[in-house]
């Protein structure tokens, strides 16, 4: 049997940690290891471990049992944990990876108090240029909304919801248990109303009494120009519907940006490798260079070395927060011909035979520079 780590250790909290401390630790760790955000090996296992620890320690009854019996408690099953589908993060288009982990689990509140709906998370894969210039788009996603037939009450038209008489509407009852260590008083969800504090004698036919229906809904999303891979956009009020008249949760969109075949992006700067022939760098040239804003004229001075970086100011990405625009760096790569005609070879030999062409002459200045840098003068 695999040895399981102590739940308190997993969350990094003390045995006397308050619920708030446990919740905070969970939020932090679940974000750190969430499989949508963390692609490192073992992150998903960590996430499951953290979630399991939280499910136990955030529940008074389960926590009391765990404190007494540890992992050995036979009643302490593995919480059913729905695996995160996703996986194929490279897939084209949209991926429905939802999680409600931002909502947290707070079951011990007054069941009749207004509650904010759960937040949703959605991973959107977009093209390189869409990220650079932004785009108006739509996502279609399933989310829970208030049932229109009963306006969220769950009761059939013309009937009403009654307060549960067993728990007086609190949704919870006290149970006294005799254990070998003495009497224990546990508060449990009321079995008569399933913890809702309400009894619905005649259920709404649309939602079967839940007051909520799942609908696929189209939501307009503005991809902000300059957004980068892994950045998150909050769409306020587009998460799950609130409960008991509470506000709706928020929708978080995490962007995955597909790489470009030419341009490499580093924050707001763009890098482009530019292959040039030996005659072009030796004699100089004037060429058209692609940028994300279209072609630009670039002068290659005679004697340009491989690795030279030409900076095209303002030809990078406009910052997503409005902090200026990046540059494009054009990195020269001199390409040696793999095939040459007899005539070319002949001219090359002739070129090589002329004095003053030893490689020393080309490399000495660079090598001197390196030597000076190492010596520090
Ligand atoms: Zn009840
Ligand atoms: Zn209904």
PDB file of C-alpha atoms in Angstrom, residues 268-270 289-298 309-318 324-330:
ATOM      1  CA  UNK A 268       6.685  42.517 -26.285  1.00  0.00           C
ATOM      2  CA  UNK A 269       9.759  41.990 -28.482  1.00  0.00           C
ATOM      3  CA  UNK A 270       9.824  39.886 -31.618  1.00  0.00           C
ATOM      4  CA  UNK A 289      12.344  41.998 -43.895  1.00  0.00           C
ATOM      5  CA  UNK A 290       9.028  40.633 -42.628  1.00  0.00           C
ATOM      6  CA  UNK A 291       7.678  42.054 -39.374  1.00  0.00           C
ATOM      7  CA  UNK A 292       4.330  41.468 -37.688  1.00  0.00           C
ATOM      8  CA  UNK A 293       3.308  44.857 -39.143  1.00  0.00           C
ATOM      9  CA  UNK A 294       4.331  43.967 -42.710  1.00  0.00           C
ATOM     10  CA  UNK A 295       7.581  44.161 -44.676  1.00  0.00           C
ATOM     11  CA  UNK A 296      10.200  46.792 -43.809  1.00  0.00           C
ATOM     12  CA  UNK A 297      13.289  47.878 -45.706  1.00  0.00           C
ATOM     13  CA  UNK A 298      16.540  46.972 -43.965  1.00  0.00           C
ATOM     14  CA  UNK A 309      21.267  41.971 -34.226  1.00  0.00           C
ATOM     15  CA  UNK A 310      19.454  44.746 -36.076  1.00  0.00           C
ATOM     16  CA  UNK A 311      16.831  46.371 -33.914  1.00  0.00           C
ATOM     17  CA  UNK A 312      13.700  47.673 -35.601  1.00  0.00           C
ATOM     18  CA  UNK A 313      12.253  50.049 -33.031  1.00  0.00           C
ATOM     19  CA  UNK A 314       8.524  49.936 -32.457  1.00  0.00           C
ATOM     20  CA  UNK A 315       8.047  46.936 -34.732  1.00  0.00           C
ATOM     21  CA  UNK A 316       7.222  44.605 -31.862  1.00  0.00           C
ATOM     22  CA  UNK A 317       4.016  43.949 -29.963  1.00  0.00           C
ATOM     23  CA  UNK A 318       1.876  46.691 -28.479  1.00  0.00           C
ATOM     24  CA  UNK A 324       4.435  51.211 -25.206  1.00  0.00           C
ATOM     25  CA  UNK A 325       5.391  48.899 -28.040  1.00  0.00           C
ATOM     26  CA  UNK A 326       8.197  46.381 -28.281  1.00  0.00           C
ATOM     27  CA  UNK A 327      10.912  46.119 -30.940  1.00  0.00           C
ATOM     28  CA  UNK A 328      11.790  43.554 -33.540  1.00  0.00           C
ATOM     29  CA  UNK A 329      15.246  42.041 -33.439  1.00  0.00           C
ATOM     30  CA  UNK A 330      16.611  40.752 -36.704  1.00  0.00           C
TER      31      UNK A 330
END
